[in-house]
PDB file of C-alpha atoms in Angstrom:
ATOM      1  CA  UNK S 169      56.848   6.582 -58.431  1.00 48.00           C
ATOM      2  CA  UNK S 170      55.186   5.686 -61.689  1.00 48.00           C
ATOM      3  CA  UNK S 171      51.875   6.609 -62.243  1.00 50.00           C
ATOM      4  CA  UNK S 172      48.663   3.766 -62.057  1.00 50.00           C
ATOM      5  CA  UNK S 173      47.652   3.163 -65.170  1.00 50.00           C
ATOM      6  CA  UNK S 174      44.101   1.339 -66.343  1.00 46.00           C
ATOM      7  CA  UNK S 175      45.626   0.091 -69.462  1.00 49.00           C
ATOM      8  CA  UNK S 176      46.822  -3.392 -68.715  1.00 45.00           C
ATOM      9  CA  UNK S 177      48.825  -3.346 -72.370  1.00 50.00           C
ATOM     10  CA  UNK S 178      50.641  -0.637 -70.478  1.00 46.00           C
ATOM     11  CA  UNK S 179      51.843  -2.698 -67.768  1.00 45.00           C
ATOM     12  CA  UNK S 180      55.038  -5.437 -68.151  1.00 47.00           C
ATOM     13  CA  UNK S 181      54.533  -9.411 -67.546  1.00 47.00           C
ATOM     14  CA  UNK S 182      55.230 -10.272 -64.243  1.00 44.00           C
ATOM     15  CA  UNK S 183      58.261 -11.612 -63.738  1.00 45.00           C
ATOM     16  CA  UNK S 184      59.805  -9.898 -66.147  1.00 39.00           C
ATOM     17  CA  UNK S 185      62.100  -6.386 -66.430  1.00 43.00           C
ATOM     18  CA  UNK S 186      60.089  -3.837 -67.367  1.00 45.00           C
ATOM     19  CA  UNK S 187      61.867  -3.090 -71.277  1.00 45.00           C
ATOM     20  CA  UNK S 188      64.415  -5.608 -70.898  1.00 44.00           C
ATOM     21  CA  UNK S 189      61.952  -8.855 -71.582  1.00 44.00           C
ATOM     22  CA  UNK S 190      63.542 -11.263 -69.797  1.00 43.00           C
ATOM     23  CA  UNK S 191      63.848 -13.012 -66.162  1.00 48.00           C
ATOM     24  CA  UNK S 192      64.599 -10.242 -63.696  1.00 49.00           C
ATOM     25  CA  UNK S 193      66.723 -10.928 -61.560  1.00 52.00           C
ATOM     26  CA  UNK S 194      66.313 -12.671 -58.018  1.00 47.00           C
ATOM     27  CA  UNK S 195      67.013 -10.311 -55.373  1.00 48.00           C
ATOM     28  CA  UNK S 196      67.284 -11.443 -51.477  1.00 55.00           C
ATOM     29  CA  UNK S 197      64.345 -12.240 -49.935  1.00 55.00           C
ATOM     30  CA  UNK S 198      62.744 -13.429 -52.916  1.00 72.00           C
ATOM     31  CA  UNK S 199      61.021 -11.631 -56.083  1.00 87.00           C
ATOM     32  CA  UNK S 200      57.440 -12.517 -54.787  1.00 82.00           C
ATOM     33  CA  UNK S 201      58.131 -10.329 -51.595  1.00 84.00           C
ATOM     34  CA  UNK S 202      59.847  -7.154 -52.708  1.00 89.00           C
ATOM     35  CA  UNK S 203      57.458  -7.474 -55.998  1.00 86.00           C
ATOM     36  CA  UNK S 204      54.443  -6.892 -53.348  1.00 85.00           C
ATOM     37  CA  UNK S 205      56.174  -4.701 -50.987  1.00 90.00           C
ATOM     38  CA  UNK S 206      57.129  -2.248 -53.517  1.00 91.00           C
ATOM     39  CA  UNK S 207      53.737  -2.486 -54.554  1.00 90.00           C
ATOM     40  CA  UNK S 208      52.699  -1.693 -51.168  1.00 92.00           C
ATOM     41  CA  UNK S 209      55.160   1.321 -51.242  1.00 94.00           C
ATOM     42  CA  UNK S 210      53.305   2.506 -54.457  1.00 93.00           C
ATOM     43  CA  UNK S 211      49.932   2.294 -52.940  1.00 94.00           C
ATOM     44  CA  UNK S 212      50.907   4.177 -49.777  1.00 95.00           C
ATOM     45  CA  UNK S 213      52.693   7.134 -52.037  1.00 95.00           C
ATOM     46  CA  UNK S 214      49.898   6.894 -54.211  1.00 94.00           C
ATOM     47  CA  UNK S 215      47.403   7.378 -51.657  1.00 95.00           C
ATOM     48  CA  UNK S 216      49.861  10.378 -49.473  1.00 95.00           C
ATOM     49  CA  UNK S 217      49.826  12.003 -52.881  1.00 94.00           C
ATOM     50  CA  UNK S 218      45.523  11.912 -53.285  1.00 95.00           C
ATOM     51  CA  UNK S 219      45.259  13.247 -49.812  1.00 95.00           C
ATOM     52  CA  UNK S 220      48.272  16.154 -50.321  1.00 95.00           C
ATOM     53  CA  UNK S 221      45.966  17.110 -53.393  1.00 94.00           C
ATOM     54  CA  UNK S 222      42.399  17.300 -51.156  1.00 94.00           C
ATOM     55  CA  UNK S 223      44.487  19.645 -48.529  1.00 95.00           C
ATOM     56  CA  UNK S 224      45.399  21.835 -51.173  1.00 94.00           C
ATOM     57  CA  UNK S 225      41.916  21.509 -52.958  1.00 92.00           C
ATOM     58  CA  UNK S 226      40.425  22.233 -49.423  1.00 92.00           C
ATOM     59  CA  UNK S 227      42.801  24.803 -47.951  1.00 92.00           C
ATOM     60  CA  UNK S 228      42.786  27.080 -51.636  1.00 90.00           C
ATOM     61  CA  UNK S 229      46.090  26.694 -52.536  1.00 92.00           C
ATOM     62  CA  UNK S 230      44.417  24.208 -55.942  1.00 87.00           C
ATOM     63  CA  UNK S 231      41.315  24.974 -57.651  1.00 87.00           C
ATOM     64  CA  UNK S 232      42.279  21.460 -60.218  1.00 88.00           C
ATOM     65  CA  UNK S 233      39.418  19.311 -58.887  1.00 91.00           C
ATOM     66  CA  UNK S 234      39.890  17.498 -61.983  1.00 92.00           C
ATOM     67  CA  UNK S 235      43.359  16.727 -60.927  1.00 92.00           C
ATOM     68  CA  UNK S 236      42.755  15.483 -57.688  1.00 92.00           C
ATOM     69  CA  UNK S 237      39.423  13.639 -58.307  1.00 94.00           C
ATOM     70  CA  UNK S 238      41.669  11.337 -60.912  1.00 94.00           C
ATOM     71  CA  UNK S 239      44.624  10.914 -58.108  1.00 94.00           C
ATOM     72  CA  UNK S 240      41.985   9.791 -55.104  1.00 95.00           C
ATOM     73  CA  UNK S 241      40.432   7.168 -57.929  1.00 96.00           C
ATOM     74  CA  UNK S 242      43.944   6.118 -59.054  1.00 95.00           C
ATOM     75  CA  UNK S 243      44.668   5.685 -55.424  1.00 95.00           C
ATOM     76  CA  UNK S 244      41.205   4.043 -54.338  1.00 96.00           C
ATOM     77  CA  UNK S 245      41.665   1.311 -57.378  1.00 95.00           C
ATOM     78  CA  UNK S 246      45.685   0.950 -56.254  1.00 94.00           C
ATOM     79  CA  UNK S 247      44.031  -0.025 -52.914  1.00 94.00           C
ATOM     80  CA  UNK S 248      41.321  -2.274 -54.135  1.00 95.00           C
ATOM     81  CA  UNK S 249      43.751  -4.169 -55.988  1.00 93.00           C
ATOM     82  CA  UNK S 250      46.095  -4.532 -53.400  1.00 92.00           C
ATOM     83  CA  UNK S 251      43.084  -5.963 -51.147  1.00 93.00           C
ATOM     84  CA  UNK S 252      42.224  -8.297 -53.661  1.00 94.00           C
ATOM     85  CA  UNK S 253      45.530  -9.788 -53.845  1.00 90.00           C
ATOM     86  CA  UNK S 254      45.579 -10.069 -50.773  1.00 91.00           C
ATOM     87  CA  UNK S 255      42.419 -12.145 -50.274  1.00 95.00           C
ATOM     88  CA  UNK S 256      43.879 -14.368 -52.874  1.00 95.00           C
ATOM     89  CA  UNK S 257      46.682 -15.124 -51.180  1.00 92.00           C
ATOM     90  CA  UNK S 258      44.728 -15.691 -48.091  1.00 94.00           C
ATOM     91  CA  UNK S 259      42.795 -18.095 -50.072  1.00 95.00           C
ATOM     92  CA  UNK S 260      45.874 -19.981 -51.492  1.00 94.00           C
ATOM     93  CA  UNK S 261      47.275 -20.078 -47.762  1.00 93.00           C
ATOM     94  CA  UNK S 262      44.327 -21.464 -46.107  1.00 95.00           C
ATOM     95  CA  UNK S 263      43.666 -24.683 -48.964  1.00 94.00           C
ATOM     96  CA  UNK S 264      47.507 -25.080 -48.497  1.00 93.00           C
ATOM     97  CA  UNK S 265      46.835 -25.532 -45.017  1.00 93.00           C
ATOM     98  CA  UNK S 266      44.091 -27.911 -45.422  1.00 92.00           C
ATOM     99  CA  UNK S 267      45.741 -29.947 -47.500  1.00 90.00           C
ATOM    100  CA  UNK S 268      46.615 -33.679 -46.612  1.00 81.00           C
ATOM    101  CA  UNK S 269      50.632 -34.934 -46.396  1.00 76.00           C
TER     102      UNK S 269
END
């Protein structure tokens, strides 16, 4: 898993291969579907990671509250995003709905 980063200059264009620049390629099922279920996969490891590092804060195994406090935000914006996008395509789906053929 690759860590969340807040930078966006960090992050590649979407649609595109991370350091290769071009197209990536079209995998079954489509791109737009693994793109977001992958992304779904990172927010779920991102947020089993934030809660591993509050048991061990909790239980004394960690005394880096620094450490964790940055992996529960890293996890709570992961999640936020991944709500928003959601809503969006909620949104999209419902005035494609309404729309008049």
């Amino acid at each position: 898993m690759q860590p969340i980063s807040n930078n966006p200059a960090s992050l590649p264009p979407i649609g595109l291969t991370p350091g290769v620049g071009g197209p990536a390629k079209a995998e079954s099922g489509g791109d737009f579907a693994n793109l977001f279920l992958k992304q779904l996969q990172e927010v779920s490891e991102a947020q089993a990671a934030a809660d591993d590092g509050v048991q061990r804060v909790l239980t004394g195994q960690s005394d880096n509250l620094g450490e964790v406090f940055v992996a529960t935000r890293k996890a709570e914006v992961a999640f936020s995003l991944l709500m928003e996008l959601r809503n969006k395509l909620v949104d999209a789906y419902e005035e494609l709905r309404q729309l008049r053929v």
